[in-house]
Coordinates of C-alpha atoms and ligand atoms in Angstrom, one line a residue:
X1 CA 98.8 80.0 49.5
X2 CA 97.0 82.8 51.4
X3 CA 97.6 80.7 54.5
X4 CA 101.3 80.5 53.8
X5 CA 101.5 84.2 53.5
X6 CA 99.7 84.7 56.7
X7 CA 102.0 82.3 58.4
X8 CA 105.0 84.2 57.0
X9 CA 103.6 87.5 58.2
X10 CA 103.1 86.0 61.6
X11 CA 106.7 84.8 61.7
X12 CA 108.1 88.2 60.7
X13 CA 105.9 90.0 63.3
X14 CA 107.0 87.5 65.9
X15 CA 110.7 88.0 65.1
X16 CA 110.3 91.8 65.2
X17 CA 108.9 91.5 68.7
X18 CA 112.1 90.0 70.0
X19 CA 113.0 90.3 73.6
X20 CA 116.1 92.4 74.3
X21 CA 118.8 90.6 76.3
X22 CA 121.2 92.4 78.7
X23 CA 124.0 89.8 78.9
X24 CA 127.0 91.3 80.6
X25 CA 125.4 94.7 80.8
X26 CA 126.8 96.4 83.9
X27 CA 125.3 99.1 86.1
X28 CA 127.8 101.6 87.3
X29 CA 127.5 104.1 90.1
X30 CA 129.4 107.1 88.9
X31 CA 130.3 110.3 90.8
X32 CA 131.4 113.1 88.5
X33 CA 133.9 115.3 90.4
X34 CA 133.7 118.4 88.1
X35 CA 131.4 120.4 85.8
X36 CA 133.1 119.1 82.7
X37 CA 132.6 115.5 83.6
X38 CA 129.0 116.1 84.6
X39 CA 128.4 117.8 81.2
X40 CA 129.8 114.8 79.4
X41 CA 127.4 112.6 81.2
X42 CA 124.5 114.9 80.5
X43 CA 125.5 114.9 76.8
X44 CA 125.4 111.1 76.8
X45 CA 121.9 111.3 78.3
X46 CA 120.7 113.6 75.6
X47 CA 122.3 112.0 72.5
X48 CA 122.7 108.3 73.1
X49 CA 120.0 105.8 72.4
X50 CA 118.5 104.5 75.7
X51 CA 119.2 101.0 74.5
X52 CA 122.9 101.8 74.6
X53 CA 123.6 103.9 77.7
X54 CA 120.6 103.9 79.9
X55 CA 120.6 106.2 83.0
X56 CA 118.9 104.5 85.9
X57 CA 119.6 107.7 87.9
X58 CA 120.3 110.8 85.8
X59 CA 123.3 113.1 86.1
X60 CA 122.3 116.2 88.1
X61 CA 125.1 117.8 90.0
X62 CA 128.8 117.5 90.7
X63 CA 129.4 115.0 93.5
X64 CA 126.0 113.5 92.9
X65 CA 125.4 109.8 92.3
X66 CA 124.6 108.7 88.7
X67 CA 123.5 105.1 87.9
X68 CA 124.3 104.1 84.3
X69 CA 123.6 100.8 82.6
X70 CA 126.5 100.1 80.2
X71 CA 126.5 97.4 77.4
X72 CA 129.6 95.2 77.4
X73 CA 131.1 96.7 74.2
X74 CA 131.2 100.1 75.9
X75 CA 132.6 99.2 79.3
X76 CA 136.2 100.3 78.2
X77 CA 134.8 103.7 77.3
X78 CA 133.4 104.2 80.7
X79 CA 136.4 102.8 82.6
X80 CA 138.7 105.0 80.6
X81 CA 136.6 108.1 81.2
X82 CA 136.6 107.3 84.9
X83 CA 140.4 107.0 84.9
X84 CA 141.2 110.1 82.8
X85 CA 138.6 112.3 84.5
X86 CA 139.1 111.1 88.1
X87 CA 135.5 110.1 88.3
X88 CA 134.5 107.6 90.9
X89 CA 133.0 104.5 89.2
X90 CA 131.9 101.4 91.0
X91 CA 130.1 98.4 89.5
X92 CA 126.8 97.9 91.3
X93 CA 125.5 95.2 88.9
X94 CA 127.9 92.9 87.1
X95 CA 125.4 91.3 84.8
X96 CA 121.9 92.8 84.3
X97 CA 120.6 89.7 82.4
X98 CA 121.4 87.5 85.4
X99 CA 119.0 89.5 87.6
X100 CA 116.4 89.5 84.9
X101 CA 116.7 85.7 84.6
X102 CA 116.2 85.3 88.4
X103 CA 113.0 87.4 88.2
X104 CA 111.8 85.0 85.5
X105 CA 111.9 81.9 87.6
X106 CA 108.3 82.6 88.8
X107 CA 107.6 79.8 91.3
X108 CA 104.0 81.1 91.9
X109 CA 102.8 81.2 88.4
X110 CA 103.9 77.6 87.9
X111 CA 101.6 76.8 90.8
X112 CA 98.9 78.8 89.1
X113 CA 98.4 81.2 92.0
X114 CA 98.7 84.9 92.7
X115 CA 101.0 86.0 95.5
X116 CA 103.9 88.2 96.5
X117 CA 106.8 85.8 96.1
X118 CA 107.2 86.6 92.4
X119 CA 106.4 89.4 90.0
X120 CA 103.3 89.3 87.8
X121 CA 102.2 90.1 84.3
X122 CA 99.5 92.6 83.4
X123 CA 97.1 89.7 82.7
X124 CA 97.8 88.3 86.2
X125 CA 97.3 91.7 87.9
X126 CA 94.0 92.1 86.0
X127 CA 92.7 88.6 86.9
X128 CA 93.7 89.2 90.6
X129 CA 91.5 92.4 90.6
X130 CA 88.7 90.6 88.9
X131 CA 88.9 87.7 91.4
X132 CA 88.9 90.1 94.3
X133 CA 85.7 91.6 93.0
X134 CA 84.1 88.2 92.6
X135 CA 85.2 86.9 96.0
X136 CA 84.1 90.0 97.9
X137 CA 81.2 91.4 95.9
X138 CA 79.8 93.5 98.8
X139 CA 83.1 95.4 99.4
X140 CA 85.1 95.3 96.2
X141 CA 84.0 96.8 92.8
X142 CA 86.0 96.4 89.6
X143 CA 86.6 99.8 87.9
X144 CA 87.5 100.6 84.4
X145 CA 89.5 103.7 85.0
X146 CA 90.9 104.3 81.5
X147 CA 92.4 102.9 78.4
X148 CA 95.8 103.0 76.9
X149 CA 97.1 103.9 73.4
X150 CA 97.2 100.2 72.4
X151 CA 93.7 99.7 73.7
X152 CA 94.4 98.0 77.0
X153 CA 92.0 98.7 79.9
X154 CA 93.4 100.4 83.0
X155 CA 91.7 98.4 85.7
X156 CA 91.4 99.1 89.3
X157 CA 89.1 98.4 92.3
X158 CA 87.1 100.4 94.7
X159 CA 87.1 98.9 98.2
X160 CA 84.4 100.2 100.5
X161 CA 83.2 98.9 103.8
X162 CA 80.7 101.7 104.6
X163 CA 79.0 104.4 102.6
X164 CA 79.9 106.7 105.5
X165 CA 83.5 106.6 104.1
X166 CA 82.6 108.2 100.8
X167 CA 84.4 111.4 101.4
X168 CA 87.3 109.7 103.2
X169 CA 88.9 108.1 100.2
X170 CA 92.5 107.1 99.5
X171 CA 93.9 106.6 95.9
X172 CA 96.8 104.2 95.4
X173 CA 98.6 104.5 92.0
X174 CA 101.5 102.4 90.7
X175 CA 103.4 101.3 87.6
X176 CA 103.0 104.7 85.8
X177 CA 106.7 103.9 85.1
X178 CA 106.7 100.5 83.4
X179 CA 110.0 99.1 84.7
X180 CA 109.4 99.8 88.4
X181 CA 108.0 96.4 89.0
X182 CA 108.2 96.5 92.8
X183 CA 105.6 99.4 92.8
X184 CA 102.8 97.2 91.5
X185 CA 103.8 94.3 93.8
X186 CA 103.7 96.5 96.9
X187 CA 100.5 98.2 95.9
X188 CA 98.6 94.9 95.3
X189 CA 100.0 93.5 98.6
X190 CA 98.5 96.5 100.4
X191 CA 95.2 96.1 98.6
X192 CA 95.1 92.5 99.6
X193 CA 95.7 93.3 103.2
X194 CA 93.0 96.0 103.1
X195 CA 90.5 93.4 101.8
X196 CA 91.6 90.2 103.7
X197 CA 93.6 91.0 106.8
X198 CA 92.1 89.6 110.0
X199 CA 94.3 91.7 112.4
X200 CA 91.7 93.7 114.4
X201 CA 93.8 96.9 114.7
X202 CA 94.5 96.9 111.0
X203 CA 90.8 96.2 110.2
X204 CA 89.8 99.3 112.1
X205 CA 92.3 101.3 110.0
X206 CA 91.3 99.8 106.6
X207 CA 87.6 100.1 107.2
X208 CA 87.8 103.8 108.0
X209 CA 88.5 104.6 104.3
X210 CA 87.2 104.0 100.8
X211 CA 90.1 102.8 98.7
X212 CA 90.7 103.3 95.0
X213 CA 93.5 101.1 93.8
X214 CA 95.0 101.1 90.3
X215 CA 98.1 98.8 90.1
X216 CA 99.0 99.4 86.5
X217 CA 98.7 103.0 85.3
X218 CA 100.8 102.3 82.2
X219 CA 99.6 98.9 80.8
X220 CA 101.3 99.2 77.4
X221 CA 104.6 100.1 78.9
X222 CA 104.3 97.4 81.6
X223 CA 103.4 94.6 79.1
X224 CA 106.3 95.8 76.9
X225 CA 108.7 95.2 79.9
X226 CA 107.6 91.6 79.9
X227 CA 107.6 91.0 76.2
X228 CA 110.4 93.2 74.7
X229 CA 112.5 95.4 77.0
X230 CA 112.7 95.0 80.8
X231 CA 114.1 98.5 81.1
X232 CA 111.2 100.3 79.4
X233 CA 109.8 103.4 81.3
X234 CA 107.4 105.3 79.1
X235 CA 104.2 104.8 77.3
X236 CA 104.2 103.2 73.8
X237 CA 102.7 106.0 71.6
X238 CA 104.8 106.4 68.5
X239 CA 106.6 109.7 68.0
X240 CA 109.0 111.2 65.5
X241 CA 112.5 109.9 65.0
X242 CA 111.3 106.3 65.3
X243 CA 111.0 106.8 69.1
X244 CA 108.2 105.6 71.2
X245 CA 106.5 106.9 74.3
X246 CA 106.1 109.9 76.4
X247 CA 107.0 109.8 80.1
X248 CA 103.5 109.5 81.7
X249 CA 104.8 111.2 84.8
X250 CA 105.7 114.4 82.8
X251 CA 102.4 114.5 80.9
X252 CA 99.8 115.7 83.4
X253 CA 98.3 119.1 82.9
X254 CA 99.4 121.1 86.0
X255 CA 102.4 123.3 85.2
X256 CA 103.1 120.9 82.3
X257 CA 106.4 121.6 80.6
X258 CA 107.7 123.7 83.5
X259 CA 111.1 122.2 83.9
X260 CA 112.7 118.7 84.4
X261 CA 111.0 117.3 81.3
X262 CA 112.4 116.8 77.9
X263 CA 111.2 118.1 74.5
X264 CA 112.9 115.2 72.7
X265 CA 110.6 112.3 71.8
X266 CA 113.5 109.9 72.2
X267 CA 114.3 111.0 75.8
X268 CA 113.3 109.0 78.9
X269 CA 111.5 112.1 80.3
X270 CA 109.8 113.2 77.1
X271 CA 106.8 115.3 78.2
X272 CA 104.7 114.5 75.1
X273 CA 103.6 117.0 72.5
X274 CA 100.9 118.5 74.8
X275 CA 99.5 117.9 78.3
X276 CA 97.5 114.7 78.4
X277 CA 98.7 113.7 74.9
X278 CA 98.9 110.1 76.2
X279 CA 95.5 108.2 76.3
X280 CA 96.5 106.6 79.6
X281 CA 97.1 109.8 81.5
X282 CA 94.2 111.6 79.8
X283 CA 91.7 108.9 80.6
X284 CA 92.9 108.3 84.2
X285 CA 92.8 112.1 84.8
X286 CA 89.2 112.1 83.7
X287 CA 88.4 109.2 86.0
X288 CA 90.2 110.9 89.0
X289 CA 88.3 114.1 88.3
X290 CA 85.0 112.2 88.9
X291 CA 86.1 111.2 92.4
X292 CA 88.5 113.9 93.3
X293 CA 86.1 115.6 95.8
X294 CA 86.1 112.4 97.8
X295 CA 89.9 112.0 98.2
X296 CA 91.8 112.8 101.3
X297 CA 95.0 111.1 100.0
X298 CA 96.7 110.4 96.7
X299 CA 99.6 108.0 96.9
X300 CA 101.9 107.2 94.0
X301 CA 104.4 104.3 94.1
X302 CA 107.6 104.4 92.1
X303 CA 111.1 102.9 92.5
X304 CA 114.0 103.2 93.4
X305 CA 116.1 105.1 96.0
X306 CA 114.0 105.0 99.2
X307 CA 112.4 108.4 99.4
X308 CA 109.1 109.7 100.6
X309 CA 108.3 112.7 98.4
X310 CA 105.7 115.4 98.8
X311 CA 104.6 118.0 96.2
X312 CA 105.7 119.7 94.2
X313 CA 108.0 118.5 91.4
X314 CA 107.6 121.7 89.3
X315 CA 108.9 124.1 92.0
X316 CA 111.2 124.0 95.0
X317 CA 108.8 126.3 96.8
X318 CA 107.1 125.0 100.0
X319 CA 103.4 125.3 99.0
X320 CA 100.1 124.4 100.5
X321 CA 100.4 122.3 103.6
X322 CA 104.1 121.5 103.1
X323 CA 105.0 121.9 106.8
X324 CA 102.3 119.5 107.9
X325 CA 103.0 116.8 105.2
X326 CA 106.7 117.1 105.8
X327 CA 106.3 116.5 109.5
X328 CA 103.9 113.6 108.8
X329 CA 106.4 112.3 106.3
X330 CA 109.2 112.2 108.9
X331 CA 107.0 110.2 111.2
X332 CA 106.0 107.8 108.4
X333 CA 109.7 107.3 107.5
X334 CA 110.4 106.5 111.2
X335 CA 107.7 103.9 111.4
X336 CA 108.9 102.4 108.1
X337 CA 112.4 102.1 109.5
X338 CA 111.2 100.4 112.7
X339 CA 110.5 97.1 111.0
X340 CA 113.7 96.3 109.1
X341 CA 115.8 99.4 109.6
X342 CA 115.2 100.6 106.0
X343 CA 116.1 104.3 105.7
X344 CA 114.0 106.7 103.7
X345 CA 114.8 110.4 102.9
X346 CA 111.8 112.8 103.2
X347 CA 111.3 116.0 101.2
X348 CA 109.6 117.6 98.3
X349 CA 110.3 116.2 94.8
X350 CA 112.1 119.3 93.4
X351 CA 114.5 119.6 96.4
X352 CA 115.0 115.9 97.1
X353 CA 115.5 114.5 93.6
X354 CA 115.1 117.0 90.9
X355 CA 112.7 119.4 89.2
X356 CA 110.1 117.3 87.4
X357 CA 106.9 118.9 86.0
X358 CA 103.8 117.1 84.8
X359 CA 103.7 114.5 87.5
X360 CA 100.3 112.9 88.5
X361 CA 100.8 113.8 92.1
X362 CA 101.3 117.5 91.2
X363 CA 98.2 117.5 89.1
X364 CA 96.0 115.9 91.7
X365 CA 97.2 118.2 94.5
X366 CA 97.4 121.3 92.4
X367 CA 94.0 120.9 90.7
X368 CA 91.9 119.5 93.6
X369 CA 93.8 120.6 96.7
X370 CA 94.0 117.0 98.0
X371 CA 95.4 117.4 101.5
X372 CA 97.7 114.3 101.5
X373 CA 99.8 113.5 98.5
X374 CA 103.0 111.4 98.5
X375 CA 105.2 109.7 96.0
X376 CA 107.2 106.7 97.3
X377 CA 110.5 105.8 95.7
X378 CA 110.6 102.3 97.1
X379 CA 113.6 100.0 97.7
X380 CA 116.5 99.8 97.1
X381 CA 119.2 102.4 96.9
X382 CA 120.8 100.9 93.8
X383 CA 122.3 97.5 94.6
X384 CA 119.5 96.0 92.5
X385 CA 117.7 99.1 91.4
X386 CA 114.7 98.3 89.1
X387 CA 115.6 94.6 89.4
X388 CA 114.8 94.2 93.0
X389 CA 114.7 90.5 93.8
X390 CA 111.2 89.1 94.4
X391 CA 112.2 87.9 97.9
X392 CA 112.1 91.6 98.8
X393 CA 108.5 92.2 97.8
X394 CA 106.9 91.2 101.1
X395 CA 109.5 93.0 103.3
X396 CA 109.1 96.1 101.2
X397 CA 105.3 95.9 101.3
X398 CA 105.2 95.4 105.1
X399 CA 107.4 98.4 105.9
X400 CA 105.6 100.5 103.3
X401 CA 102.2 99.6 104.8
X402 CA 103.5 100.6 108.3
X403 CA 104.4 104.0 106.9
X404 CA 101.0 104.4 105.1
X405 CA 99.2 103.7 108.3
X406 CA 101.2 106.4 110.0
X407 CA 100.6 108.9 107.3
X408 CA 96.8 108.5 107.5
X409 CA 96.7 108.2 111.3
X410 CA 98.9 111.3 111.8
X411 CA 96.7 113.3 109.3
X412 CA 93.6 112.3 111.2
X413 CA 95.3 113.4 114.5
X414 CA 96.2 116.7 112.9
X415 CA 92.6 117.4 112.2
X416 CA 91.4 116.9 115.7
Ligands
0X9_501 O1 111.0 111.2 87.9 C1 109.9 110.7 88.3 O2 108.8 110.8 87.7 C2 109.9 110.0 89.6 N1 111.2 109.4 89.9 S1 111.5 108.0 89.0 O3 112.9 107.7 89.3 N2 110.6 106.8 89.6 O4 111.3 108.2 87.6 C3 109.6 111.1 90.7 C4 108.2 111.5 90.7 C5 108.0 112.9 91.2 N3 106.6 113.3 91.2 C6 106.2 114.4 90.6 N4 107.0 115.0 89.8 N5 105.0 114.8 90.8
ZN502 ZN1 109.1 106.2 88.5

């Protein structure tokens, strides 16, 4: 009897963990032409459940581009609004589920290998890190940087070729936003090149630095994108109103709650009840604090929209070494474009996208004065958005790595 109950409980818990489907969900690119229309969109962003209307790019200004995922039963509503309000509305994605299904084909994992022709689960990322440390015990060390609310370890590696590089360290962060899958793929590709590339010029570059690489900053959110909701962004800490998660990139304790962050637990940019309320950001910040004096660079990978962003998000002011990092950023974007022609926009967060306080990059640079700090918004510009086909992982990674080499080379040159 007991066994039967256990079985029943298991069945219930399994069915409550159902995977959301997005059949015939569209993604529209909208361009509001007046304040009133803009305000209607902002109202939708504040009041609607994110499982209904989900903003892939938020409404910010008249004439600006807004990306909105729309369920099939609300398509008429949006089409009518576009017609009556004279709002430009083009369909960028016809069927979200179709793109998700293509991601799920996973040729690599069927072959039981780790690579960059498909996306990977948290477990696969973690076993990749462990196997690197096993295969290259003299250079790669597995790190337990932190822990998440649901008790998942936040694993990373330190790659070091010489103790002389101790104070010349680079930190690579990704997947603080769960749904931005390309970020973790690009980050681990770069890590793999750093450890295994045989190109002599690249080896000279890679072996000049110590590397701290953490592919999955938000493991609860990331595993939730695999099991329940591909479009999840935040952590999974339960908050009031039956809503889950704070935005882990609004939760860091440098000018926390200073604009561009929501006080509403249900919002996609919820700042959390206090700075470092999320176990993942709190524990990772504690880890970073232990190595901060060694860092020359902190790089954070996000998607999408093809931007190379410098601090800060909390203010539009040009602080610290803005001029230098902006100039380096332009050169980095030029070297990124050289390979496949991919165009990136360069600027600080607040001026280039929006005011956003509580980001990890702001905290690192503001707290420790780390000279080089960039946030990448990787491919694309909205054709696929968060659902970038796996065939674009390697091209994205190659061009991104070109730009990273330029950033660090140019910074070195600037110091001579
Ligand atoms: O809003 C964000 O956190 C990032 N954009 S995203 O579309 N990937 O959500 C921008 C990060 C800006 N960085 C800081 N605010 N420090
Ligand atoms: Zn992001």
